[in-house]
């Protein structure tokens, strides 16, 4: 069977067999298990753990995990399709799927030793365990090397103290990969990654954030108070955590690009359908050039975002450097998601501003894509550094 890489590099821009299977599966799943309750979850900020357990049964919580560890064993083309198709229905479910796959699970997959992989990946890949990943702190967002969460060596253990904020699944997660300072401030080799199991004394969840959008994706503080973690839970080598995190975020940017792409598609498809149904002055509003041109702009932006995202995914599949490409994809798709959701509301007019129609939720969800896993401004710094070096 022709591989996804051969499909894309051979300029066949259709979905491969696996991608088509995933797209169909997600659409069916969304109709049955997401759409009926997504506005209820949005209103109450409920994190629907049972939905993610079901997604785990379908292999969508371990898309990139090799089959020997209980995962689906797919590549990044299939992963982009999975996240974007879920986000097209509900951005918050897409966000949690992306964070679980690319951050916590992805970090262990990339940098864990064999024993750690055997212990954690099968449970994460099936969503028996939900994963969290902790880098951001109240005073260190983009400036991660000034983190104040510290780990001190004590015999064969490490004692963690500090707090992380804006952590996806910070309360409900069964395992958290956390970055903590083990060396000097501003030392890129002074940060270490640890994997910490829920129930470890000294690990607890703090405040749950009340958010504009992505409301069914849980976001909380994670607090460490004299949390004792054994040496065997260090991921990779001591001092390598920051370097690992930057590599994890390269892949994570493909996740957010996929998320933005899905939200943009969801808003566009809703606007397109509505424009053909809504009549004013005796004809569908899609017949008016002002609306038709909006739809044309949306379609072109989505095509561009898709090409950028799959280009980054292609490089990632090949194991090639893709720091600039993933930043370009993340920056562009997150920004056009906001633009397209905004234009979609305009197409819907007054109805677009109500919760009865889907586009107001896409609008609220889209904004997070320009902030999470590196703001648009940080992406431009990454891109500029690449082109000016």
mmCIF file of N, CA and C in Angstrom, residues 318-388:
data_model
loop_
_atom_site.group_PDB
_atom_site.id
_atom_site.type_symbol
_atom_site.label_atom_id
_atom_site.label_comp_id
_atom_site.label_asym_id
_atom_site.label_seq_id
_atom_site.Cartn_x
_atom_site.Cartn_y
_atom_site.Cartn_z
ATOM 1 N N UNK A 318 9.559 12.027 8.179
ATOM 2 C CA UNK A 318 10.868 11.649 7.643
ATOM 3 C C UNK A 318 11.987 11.800 8.667
ATOM 4 N N UNK A 319 11.648 12.343 9.853
ATOM 5 C CA UNK A 319 12.667 12.546 10.868
ATOM 6 C C UNK A 319 13.587 13.704 10.568
ATOM 7 N N UNK A 320 13.127 14.625 9.727
ATOM 8 C CA UNK A 320 13.948 15.782 9.366
ATOM 9 C C UNK A 320 13.600 16.980 10.244
ATOM 10 N N UNK A 321 14.507 17.933 10.304
ATOM 11 C CA UNK A 321 14.289 19.148 11.095
ATOM 12 C C UNK A 321 13.097 19.908 10.521
ATOM 13 N N UNK A 322 12.181 20.337 11.418
ATOM 14 C CA UNK A 322 10.988 21.020 10.940
ATOM 15 C C UNK A 322 10.558 22.132 11.911
ATOM 16 N N UNK A 323 11.541 22.705 12.605
ATOM 17 C CA UNK A 323 11.239 23.763 13.575
ATOM 18 C C UNK A 323 10.555 24.952 12.891
ATOM 19 N N UNK A 324 11.128 25.401 11.803
ATOM 20 C CA UNK A 324 10.536 26.547 11.095
ATOM 21 C C UNK A 324 9.181 26.172 10.490
ATOM 22 N N UNK A 325 9.113 25.000 9.861
ATOM 23 C CA UNK A 325 7.889 24.603 9.172
ATOM 24 C C UNK A 325 6.721 24.408 10.142
ATOM 25 N N UNK A 326 6.998 23.828 11.302
ATOM 26 C CA UNK A 326 5.916 23.646 12.277
ATOM 27 C C UNK A 326 5.475 24.979 12.859
ATOM 28 N N UNK A 327 6.430 25.902 13.033
ATOM 29 C CA UNK A 327 6.081 27.246 13.513
ATOM 30 C C UNK A 327 5.239 27.986 12.481
ATOM 31 N N UNK A 328 5.602 27.847 11.202
ATOM 32 C CA UNK A 328 4.818 28.493 10.137
ATOM 33 C C UNK A 328 3.390 27.947 10.102
ATOM 34 N N UNK A 329 3.283 26.636 10.200
ATOM 35 C CA UNK A 329 1.959 26.012 10.160
ATOM 36 C C UNK A 329 1.121 26.430 11.361
ATOM 37 N N UNK A 330 1.722 26.412 12.535
ATOM 38 C CA UNK A 330 1.002 26.773 13.754
ATOM 39 C C UNK A 330 0.576 28.240 13.713
ATOM 40 N N UNK A 331 1.497 29.109 13.335
ATOM 41 C CA UNK A 331 1.205 30.543 13.271
ATOM 42 C C UNK A 331 0.075 30.833 12.287
ATOM 43 N N UNK A 332 0.197 30.300 11.090
ATOM 44 C CA UNK A 332 -0.777 30.632 10.046
ATOM 45 C C UNK A 332 -2.154 30.053 10.350
ATOM 46 N N UNK A 333 -2.214 28.777 10.675
ATOM 47 C CA UNK A 333 -3.536 28.167 10.858
ATOM 48 C C UNK A 333 -4.256 28.708 12.090
ATOM 49 N N UNK A 334 -3.500 29.022 13.143
ATOM 50 C CA UNK A 334 -4.159 29.570 14.332
ATOM 51 C C UNK A 334 -4.747 30.950 14.040
ATOM 52 N N UNK A 335 -4.028 31.755 13.276
ATOM 53 C CA UNK A 335 -4.538 33.086 12.944
ATOM 54 C C UNK A 335 -5.731 33.016 11.985
ATOM 55 N N UNK A 336 -5.662 32.128 11.000
ATOM 56 C CA UNK A 336 -6.794 32.051 10.062
ATOM 57 C C UNK A 336 -8.012 31.393 10.700
ATOM 58 N N UNK A 337 -7.799 30.579 11.725
ATOM 59 C CA UNK A 337 -8.946 30.010 12.447
ATOM 60 C C UNK A 337 -9.769 31.122 13.075
ATOM 61 N N UNK A 338 -9.082 32.087 13.676
ATOM 62 C CA UNK A 338 -9.772 33.239 14.274
ATOM 63 C C UNK A 338 -10.467 34.059 13.196
ATOM 64 N N UNK A 339 -9.757 34.317 12.091
ATOM 65 C CA UNK A 339 -10.324 35.126 11.004
ATOM 66 C C UNK A 339 -11.554 34.456 10.392
ATOM 67 N N UNK A 340 -11.447 33.161 10.134
ATOM 68 C CA UNK A 340 -12.541 32.445 9.485
ATOM 69 C C UNK A 340 -13.746 32.325 10.409
ATOM 70 N N UNK A 341 -13.496 32.058 11.684
ATOM 71 C CA UNK A 341 -14.606 31.988 12.645
ATOM 72 C C UNK A 341 -15.296 33.350 12.752
ATOM 73 N N UNK A 342 -14.520 34.414 12.724
ATOM 74 C CA UNK A 342 -15.086 35.769 12.760
ATOM 75 C C UNK A 342 -15.949 36.020 11.524
ATOM 76 N N UNK A 343 -15.438 35.671 10.353
ATOM 77 C CA UNK A 343 -16.197 35.865 9.117
ATOM 78 C C UNK A 343 -17.437 34.972 9.072
ATOM 79 N N UNK A 344 -17.327 33.787 9.650
ATOM 80 C CA UNK A 344 -18.476 32.882 9.674
ATOM 81 C C UNK A 344 -19.623 33.490 10.481
ATOM 82 N N UNK A 345 -19.301 34.111 11.613
ATOM 83 C CA UNK A 345 -20.335 34.794 12.397
ATOM 84 C C UNK A 345 -20.983 35.893 11.564
ATOM 85 N N UNK A 346 -20.182 36.600 10.795
ATOM 86 C CA UNK A 346 -20.721 37.681 9.955
ATOM 87 C C UNK A 346 -21.683 37.122 8.907
ATOM 88 N N UNK A 347 -21.362 35.967 8.355
ATOM 89 C CA UNK A 347 -22.262 35.331 7.385
ATOM 90 C C UNK A 347 -23.596 34.977 8.039
ATOM 91 N N UNK A 348 -23.539 34.487 9.265
ATOM 92 C CA UNK A 348 -24.749 34.120 9.995
ATOM 93 C C UNK A 348 -25.523 35.344 10.498
ATOM 94 N N UNK A 349 -24.859 36.489 10.539
ATOM 95 C CA UNK A 349 -25.534 37.686 11.043
ATOM 96 C C UNK A 349 -25.873 37.546 12.517
ATOM 97 N N UNK A 350 -27.036 38.031 12.910
ATOM 98 C CA UNK A 350 -27.448 37.985 14.310
ATOM 99 C C UNK A 350 -27.486 36.584 14.876
ATOM 100 N N UNK A 351 -27.869 35.614 14.054
ATOM 101 C CA UNK A 351 -27.922 34.226 14.531
ATOM 102 C C UNK A 351 -26.529 33.702 14.902
ATOM 103 N N UNK A 352 -25.521 34.206 14.224
ATOM 104 C CA UNK A 352 -24.159 33.760 14.511
ATOM 105 C C UNK A 352 -23.692 34.128 15.899
ATOM 106 N N UNK A 353 -24.357 35.119 16.487
ATOM 107 C CA UNK A 353 -23.968 35.592 17.814
ATOM 108 C C UNK A 353 -24.663 34.816 18.922
ATOM 109 N N UNK A 354 -25.504 33.863 18.542
ATOM 110 C CA UNK A 354 -26.246 33.070 19.522
ATOM 111 C C UNK A 354 -25.667 31.670 19.636
ATOM 112 N N UNK A 355 -25.945 31.036 20.790
ATOM 113 C CA UNK A 355 -25.440 29.685 21.019
ATOM 114 C C UNK A 355 -26.279 28.621 20.312
ATOM 115 N N UNK A 356 -27.348 29.049 19.669
ATOM 116 C CA UNK A 356 -28.184 28.111 18.937
ATOM 117 C C UNK A 356 -27.486 27.610 17.671
ATOM 118 N N UNK A 357 -26.558 28.412 17.169
ATOM 119 C CA UNK A 357 -25.815 28.066 15.955
ATOM 120 C C UNK A 357 -24.349 27.832 16.302
ATOM 121 N N UNK A 358 -23.621 27.035 15.502
ATOM 122 C CA UNK A 358 -22.305 26.540 15.934
ATOM 123 C C UNK A 358 -21.148 27.528 15.869
ATOM 124 N N UNK A 359 -21.283 28.614 15.105
ATOM 125 C CA UNK A 359 -20.077 29.389 14.818
ATOM 126 C C UNK A 359 -19.579 30.222 15.992
ATOM 127 N N UNK A 360 -20.450 30.595 16.927
ATOM 128 C CA UNK A 360 -19.963 31.380 18.065
ATOM 129 C C UNK A 360 -18.998 30.540 18.907
ATOM 130 N N UNK A 361 -19.219 29.236 18.976
ATOM 131 C CA UNK A 361 -18.310 28.368 19.723
ATOM 132 C C UNK A 361 -16.976 28.224 19.002
ATOM 133 N N UNK A 362 -17.021 28.068 17.685
ATOM 134 C CA UNK A 362 -15.772 28.030 16.916
ATOM 135 C C UNK A 362 -14.968 29.319 17.148
ATOM 136 N N UNK A 363 -15.669 30.435 17.206
ATOM 137 C CA UNK A 363 -15.021 31.741 17.414
ATOM 138 C C UNK A 363 -14.316 31.779 18.762
ATOM 139 N N UNK A 364 -15.002 31.314 19.809
ATOM 140 C CA UNK A 364 -14.403 31.327 21.141
ATOM 141 C C UNK A 364 -13.253 30.331 21.253
ATOM 142 N N UNK A 365 -13.438 29.155 20.643
ATOM 143 C CA UNK A 365 -12.402 28.121 20.715
ATOM 144 C C UNK A 365 -11.138 28.506 19.946
ATOM 145 N N UNK A 366 -11.310 29.197 18.831
ATOM 146 C CA UNK A 366 -10.189 29.473 17.920
ATOM 147 C C UNK A 366 -9.079 30.284 18.573
ATOM 148 N N UNK A 367 -9.448 31.206 19.449
ATOM 149 C CA UNK A 367 -8.453 32.144 19.975
ATOM 150 C C UNK A 367 -7.327 31.446 20.722
ATOM 151 N N UNK A 368 -7.639 30.363 21.409
ATOM 152 C CA UNK A 368 -6.609 29.647 22.164
ATOM 153 C C UNK A 368 -5.459 29.203 21.267
ATOM 154 N N UNK A 369 -5.774 28.883 20.002
ATOM 155 C CA UNK A 369 -4.735 28.390 19.088
ATOM 156 C C UNK A 369 -3.628 29.414 18.863
ATOM 157 N N UNK A 370 -3.941 30.698 19.001
ATOM 158 C CA UNK A 370 -2.926 31.747 18.810
ATOM 159 C C UNK A 370 -2.066 31.942 20.053
ATOM 160 N N UNK A 371 -2.413 31.243 21.145
ATOM 161 C CA UNK A 371 -1.719 31.436 22.429
ATOM 162 C C UNK A 371 -1.004 30.170 22.883
ATOM 163 N N UNK A 372 -1.701 29.036 22.878
ATOM 164 C CA UNK A 372 -1.160 27.799 23.430
ATOM 165 C C UNK A 372 0.020 27.250 22.654
ATOM 166 N N UNK A 373 0.946 26.622 23.386
ATOM 167 C CA UNK A 373 2.164 26.005 22.827
ATOM 168 C C UNK A 373 2.998 26.991 22.021
ATOM 169 N N UNK A 374 3.064 28.215 22.539
ATOM 170 C CA UNK A 374 3.838 29.270 21.898
ATOM 171 C C UNK A 374 2.929 30.239 21.174
ATOM 172 N N UNK A 375 2.902 31.486 21.616
ATOM 173 C CA UNK A 375 2.038 32.499 21.009
ATOM 174 C C UNK A 375 2.423 32.756 19.548
ATOM 175 N N UNK A 376 1.550 33.455 18.844
ATOM 176 C CA UNK A 376 1.866 33.829 17.451
ATOM 177 C C UNK A 376 3.148 34.646 17.388
ATOM 178 N N UNK A 377 3.365 35.466 18.404
ATOM 179 C CA UNK A 377 4.584 36.286 18.426
ATOM 180 C C UNK A 377 5.832 35.423 18.571
ATOM 181 N N UNK A 378 5.741 34.379 19.398
ATOM 182 C CA UNK A 378 6.870 33.450 19.546
ATOM 183 C C UNK A 378 7.114 32.694 18.248
ATOM 184 N N UNK A 379 6.032 32.307 17.557
ATOM 185 C CA UNK A 379 6.212 31.616 16.269
ATOM 186 C C UNK A 379 6.950 32.512 15.272
ATOM 187 N N UNK A 380 6.623 33.805 15.282
ATOM 188 C CA UNK A 380 7.311 34.727 14.367
ATOM 189 C C UNK A 380 8.787 34.874 14.738
ATOM 190 N N UNK A 381 9.084 34.820 16.037
ATOM 191 C CA UNK A 381 10.490 34.839 16.455
ATOM 192 C C UNK A 381 11.223 33.613 15.928
ATOM 193 N N UNK A 382 10.585 32.448 16.044
ATOM 194 C CA UNK A 382 11.187 31.191 15.563
ATOM 195 C C UNK A 382 11.422 31.267 14.057
ATOM 196 N N UNK A 383 10.422 31.744 13.324
ATOM 197 C CA UNK A 383 10.528 31.849 11.860
ATOM 198 C C UNK A 383 11.607 32.843 11.470
ATOM 199 N N UNK A 384 11.613 34.013 12.131
ATOM 200 C CA UNK A 384 12.599 35.045 11.815
ATOM 201 C C UNK A 384 14.021 34.564 12.082
ATOM 202 N N UNK A 385 14.208 33.861 13.214
ATOM 203 C CA UNK A 385 15.532 33.335 13.533
ATOM 204 C C UNK A 385 16.004 32.376 12.456
ATOM 205 N N UNK A 386 15.080 31.572 11.939
ATOM 206 C CA UNK A 386 15.431 30.596 10.914
ATOM 207 C C UNK A 386 15.847 31.265 9.604
ATOM 208 N N UNK A 387 15.116 32.290 9.211
ATOM 209 C CA UNK A 387 15.401 32.903 7.908
ATOM 210 C C UNK A 387 16.568 33.906 7.966
ATOM 211 N N UNK A 388 16.937 34.332 9.193
ATOM 212 C CA UNK A 388 17.999 35.329 9.310
ATOM 213 C C UNK A 388 19.335 34.743 9.724
#
